[in-house]
Amino acid sequence: MTQDERVDGRHPEDADEMPWAEVTPDAARRLLVAAVEAFAARGYHATTTRDIAGRAGMSPAALYIHYKTKEELLLRISRIGHEKALRILRRAADAEGTPTERLAEAVRSFVRWHAGHHTTARVVQYELDSLGEEHRPEIVALRRESDAAVREIIEDGVAKGEFQVPDVPGTTVAILSLCIDVARWFNTQGRRTPDEVGVFYADLVLRMVGAAPRA
């Protein structure tokens, strides 16, 4: 279990998004968790399959029973992580409420995931270029869907007069970049919890789009 799994496990609203629950059997999940730890610590290119197997307490030969290549591991990590991030944003975009409320929830929950799962999120968000041309387009498409979910909320806010945003695409990129970067610096020993960071960033983003202060 990675450190970010232990931290985020304390958030009851993430009960339906427990880390890697969809990866079976247990040996495949252990290898995937070990790969996350190794990629986060050493980087994808510096990590060997022997490193991953060793962290999982397994032999290098056992890895190939579940994953044909190291890149297949990275692809699965990246796909699952991006799908979870997209669900978070899509859920907020599709929810009832004003654009201000929906944008605040999108940012709060998106940031909280990146803080609570900071080790995983660093691999998911920053190892895209390590994927080959065969696999990268799939992840790029998921990123575009995430961008579209946030852009949809902002466009709705502009149309309803809640937001003052002259450049919606540029603002969307800025917001997502701000949120994702939390994975780089979040420290479990810091003064803010993932929830508190999420609330803080939600307020920052609402100021960015010129929304009226929340009560």
CSV table of C-alpha atoms in Angstrom, one decimal:
chain,number,residue,atom,x,y,z
A,1,MET,CA,0.0,0.0,0.0
A,2,THR,CA,1.4,3.4,-1.0
A,3,GLN,CA,1.6,6.2,1.4
A,4,ASP,CA,-1.1,8.2,-0.5
A,5,GLU,CA,-3.4,5.2,-0.2
A,6,ARG,CA,-3.1,5.2,3.6
A,7,VAL,CA,-3.8,9.0,3.7
A,8,ASP,CA,-6.7,9.0,1.4
A,9,GLY,CA,-8.3,6.0,3.0
A,10,ARG,CA,-9.4,8.3,5.8
A,11,HIS,CA,-11.8,10.1,3.5
A,12,PRO,CA,-15.3,8.4,3.6
A,13,GLU,CA,-16.6,10.1,0.5
A,14,ASP,CA,-13.9,8.2,-1.5
A,15,ALA,CA,-15.3,4.9,-0.4
A,16,ASP,CA,-16.3,4.1,-4.0
A,17,GLU,CA,-12.8,5.1,-5.3
A,18,MET,CA,-10.5,3.0,-3.1
A,19,PRO,CA,-7.1,2.7,-4.7
A,20,TRP,CA,-6.7,0.0,-7.3
A,21,ALA,CA,-9.7,-2.0,-6.1
A,22,GLU,CA,-10.4,-2.8,-9.8
A,23,VAL,CA,-7.1,-4.5,-10.3
A,24,THR,CA,-7.2,-8.2,-9.8
A,25,PRO,CA,-5.9,-10.7,-8.9
A,26,ASP,CA,-4.1,-9.6,-5.7
A,27,ALA,CA,-0.7,-10.3,-7.3
A,28,ALA,CA,-1.4,-8.0,-10.2
A,29,ARG,CA,-2.5,-5.3,-7.7
A,30,ARG,CA,0.6,-5.7,-5.6
A,31,LEU,CA,2.8,-5.3,-8.7
A,32,LEU,CA,0.9,-2.2,-9.8
A,33,VAL,CA,1.2,-0.6,-6.4
A,34,ALA,CA,4.9,-1.4,-6.4
A,35,ALA,CA,5.2,0.1,-9.8
A,36,VAL,CA,3.6,3.3,-8.6
A,37,GLU,CA,6.0,3.6,-5.7
A,38,ALA,CA,9.0,2.8,-8.0
A,39,PHE,CA,8.0,5.2,-10.7
A,40,ALA,CA,7.4,8.0,-8.2
A,41,ALA,CA,10.7,7.4,-6.4
A,42,ARG,CA,13.0,6.8,-9.4
A,43,GLY,CA,11.1,7.9,-12.5
A,44,TYR,CA,9.8,5.6,-15.2
A,45,HIS,CA,12.9,5.3,-17.3
A,46,ALA,CA,15.2,4.6,-14.3
A,47,THR,CA,13.0,1.9,-12.9
A,48,THR,CA,13.5,-1.7,-13.9
A,49,THR,CA,11.1,-4.6,-13.8
A,50,ARG,CA,13.4,-6.1,-11.2
A,51,ASP,CA,12.9,-3.0,-9.0
A,52,ILE,CA,9.1,-3.4,-9.3
A,53,ALA,CA,9.1,-7.1,-8.6
A,54,GLY,CA,11.4,-6.6,-5.6
A,55,ARG,CA,9.1,-4.0,-4.1
A,56,ALA,CA,6.2,-6.4,-4.5
A,57,GLY,CA,8.1,-9.2,-2.8
A,58,MET,CA,8.0,-11.3,-6.0
A,59,SER,CA,10.4,-12.6,-8.6
A,60,PRO,CA,10.9,-10.8,-11.9
A,61,ALA,CA,9.5,-13.7,-13.7
A,62,ALA,CA,6.2,-13.4,-11.8
A,63,LEU,CA,5.7,-9.9,-13.1
A,64,TYR,CA,5.4,-11.1,-16.7
A,65,ILE,CA,2.5,-13.4,-15.8
A,66,HIS,CA,0.4,-10.3,-15.3
A,67,TYR,CA,2.1,-7.6,-17.4
A,68,LYS,CA,3.9,-8.1,-20.6
A,69,THR,CA,6.0,-5.0,-20.3
A,70,LYS,CA,6.9,-2.2,-18.0
A,71,GLU,CA,5.0,0.2,-20.3
A,72,GLU,CA,1.8,-1.9,-19.9
A,73,LEU,CA,2.0,-1.3,-16.1
A,74,LEU,CA,2.4,2.5,-16.7
A,75,LEU,CA,-0.5,2.5,-19.1
A,76,ARG,CA,-2.8,0.7,-16.7
A,77,ILE,CA,-1.8,3.1,-13.9
A,78,SER,CA,-2.3,6.1,-16.1
A,79,ARG,CA,-5.6,4.9,-17.5
A,80,ILE,CA,-7.1,4.1,-14.1
A,81,GLY,CA,-5.8,7.4,-12.6
A,82,HIS,CA,-7.1,9.5,-15.5
A,83,GLU,CA,-10.5,7.8,-15.5
A,84,LYS,CA,-10.9,8.5,-11.8
A,85,ALA,CA,-9.9,12.1,-12.2
A,86,LEU,CA,-12.4,12.5,-15.1
A,87,ARG,CA,-15.2,10.9,-13.0
A,88,ILE,CA,-14.5,13.5,-10.3
A,89,LEU,CA,-14.8,16.4,-12.7
A,90,ARG,CA,-17.7,15.0,-14.7
A,91,ARG,CA,-19.7,14.4,-11.5
A,92,ALA,CA,-19.3,18.0,-10.5
A,93,ALA,CA,-20.0,19.3,-14.0
A,94,ASP,CA,-23.2,17.2,-14.2
A,95,ALA,CA,-24.4,18.0,-10.7
A,96,GLU,CA,-27.3,20.3,-9.8
A,97,GLY,CA,-26.4,23.8,-8.5
A,98,THR,CA,-25.1,27.1,-9.8
A,99,PRO,CA,-21.9,27.2,-11.9
A,100,THR,CA,-20.2,28.7,-8.9
A,101,GLU,CA,-21.2,25.8,-6.7
A,102,ARG,CA,-20.2,23.2,-9.4
A,103,LEU,CA,-16.8,24.8,-10.1
A,104,ALA,CA,-16.0,25.0,-6.4
A,105,GLU,CA,-16.9,21.3,-6.0
A,106,ALA,CA,-15.0,20.3,-9.1
A,107,VAL,CA,-11.8,22.0,-7.8
A,108,ARG,CA,-12.2,20.9,-4.2
A,109,SER,CA,-12.7,17.2,-5.0
A,110,PHE,CA,-10.1,17.2,-7.9
A,111,VAL,CA,-7.4,18.8,-5.6
A,112,ARG,CA,-8.3,16.6,-2.7
A,113,TRP,CA,-7.7,13.5,-4.9
A,114,HIS,CA,-4.4,14.9,-6.1
A,115,ALA,CA,-3.3,15.6,-2.5
A,116,GLY,CA,-4.6,12.4,-0.9
A,117,HIS,CA,-3.2,10.3,-3.8
A,118,HIS,CA,-0.1,12.5,-4.3
A,119,THR,CA,2.3,9.6,-5.0
A,120,THR,CA,0.0,8.0,-7.6
A,121,ALA,CA,-1.0,11.4,-9.0
A,122,ARG,CA,2.6,12.3,-9.8
A,123,VAL,CA,3.0,9.2,-11.8
A,124,VAL,CA,-0.4,9.6,-13.5
A,125,GLN,CA,0.0,13.2,-14.4
A,126,TYR,CA,3.7,13.6,-15.1
A,127,GLU,CA,4.8,10.4,-16.9
A,128,LEU,CA,2.6,10.8,-20.0
A,129,ASP,CA,5.7,11.3,-22.2
A,130,SER,CA,7.0,7.9,-21.1
A,131,LEU,CA,4.2,6.2,-23.0
A,132,GLY,CA,4.8,5.2,-26.6
A,133,GLU,CA,2.9,6.6,-29.5
A,134,GLU,CA,0.7,3.5,-29.5
A,135,HIS,CA,-0.7,4.2,-26.0
A,136,ARG,CA,-0.3,8.0,-25.5
A,137,PRO,CA,-3.4,9.0,-27.6
A,138,GLU,CA,-5.7,7.1,-25.3
A,139,ILE,CA,-4.5,9.1,-22.3
A,140,VAL,CA,-4.5,12.4,-24.2
A,141,ALA,CA,-8.2,11.8,-25.0
A,142,LEU,CA,-9.0,11.3,-21.3
A,143,ARG,CA,-7.2,14.6,-20.5
A,144,ARG,CA,-9.2,16.4,-23.2
A,145,GLU,CA,-12.5,15.1,-21.6
A,146,SER,CA,-11.3,16.4,-18.2
A,147,ASP,CA,-10.6,19.8,-19.9
A,148,ALA,CA,-14.0,19.7,-21.5
A,149,ALA,CA,-15.8,19.1,-18.1
A,150,VAL,CA,-14.2,22.1,-16.5
A,151,ARG,CA,-14.6,24.3,-19.6
A,152,GLU,CA,-18.3,23.4,-19.6
A,153,ILE,CA,-18.8,24.7,-16.1
A,154,ILE,CA,-16.9,27.9,-16.8
A,155,GLU,CA,-18.8,28.6,-20.0
A,156,ASP,CA,-22.1,28.1,-18.1
A,157,GLY,CA,-20.9,30.6,-15.5
A,158,VAL,CA,-20.0,33.1,-18.1
A,159,ALA,CA,-23.3,32.7,-19.9
A,160,LYS,CA,-25.2,33.2,-16.6
A,161,GLY,CA,-23.2,36.2,-15.6
A,162,GLU,CA,-21.6,34.5,-12.6
A,163,PHE,CA,-18.0,34.5,-14.0
A,164,GLN,CA,-16.0,37.2,-15.7
A,165,VAL,CA,-13.6,35.2,-17.9
A,166,PRO,CA,-12.4,36.7,-21.2
A,167,ASP,CA,-10.4,33.6,-22.2
A,168,VAL,CA,-12.3,30.4,-21.3
A,169,PRO,CA,-9.9,27.8,-22.8
A,170,GLY,CA,-6.8,29.5,-21.3
A,171,THR,CA,-8.5,29.8,-17.9
A,172,THR,CA,-9.5,26.1,-18.0
A,173,VAL,CA,-5.9,25.1,-18.6
A,174,ALA,CA,-4.7,27.4,-15.8
A,175,ILE,CA,-7.2,25.9,-13.3
A,176,LEU,CA,-6.3,22.3,-14.2
A,177,SER,CA,-2.6,23.0,-14.0
A,178,LEU,CA,-3.0,24.7,-10.6
A,179,CYS,CA,-4.9,21.7,-9.3
A,180,ILE,CA,-2.7,19.0,-10.7
A,181,ASP,CA,0.5,20.6,-9.4
A,182,VAL,CA,-0.7,19.9,-5.8
A,183,ALA,CA,0.6,16.4,-6.4
A,184,ARG,CA,4.2,17.8,-6.7
A,185,TRP,CA,4.3,19.5,-3.3
A,186,PHE,CA,1.7,18.0,-1.0
A,187,ASN,CA,3.3,16.7,2.2
A,188,THR,CA,1.3,14.5,4.6
A,189,GLN,CA,3.3,16.2,7.5
A,190,GLY,CA,2.2,19.7,6.3
A,191,ARG,CA,-0.3,22.0,8.1
A,192,ARG,CA,-3.2,21.3,5.7
A,193,THR,CA,-5.1,18.1,5.1
A,194,PRO,CA,-6.2,17.1,1.6
A,195,ASP,CA,-9.7,18.4,2.4
A,196,GLU,CA,-8.4,21.7,3.6
A,197,VAL,CA,-6.2,22.2,0.5
A,198,GLY,CA,-9.2,21.4,-1.7
A,199,VAL,CA,-11.3,24.1,0.0
A,200,PHE,CA,-8.4,26.6,-0.2
A,201,TYR,CA,-7.9,26.0,-3.9
A,202,ALA,CA,-11.7,26.2,-4.6
A,203,ASP,CA,-11.7,29.7,-3.1
A,204,LEU,CA,-8.7,30.7,-5.1
A,205,VAL,CA,-10.2,29.5,-8.4
A,206,LEU,CA,-13.5,31.3,-7.7
A,207,ARG,CA,-11.5,34.5,-7.4
A,208,MET,CA,-9.8,33.7,-10.6
A,209,VAL,CA,-13.0,33.6,-12.5
A,210,GLY,CA,-14.5,36.6,-10.8
A,211,ALA,CA,-17.2,34.8,-8.9
A,212,ALA,CA,-19.0,36.5,-6.0
A,213,PRO,CA,-17.6,35.5,-2.6
A,214,ARG,CA,-19.3,32.5,-1.1
A,215,ALA,CA,-21.1,33.0,2.2
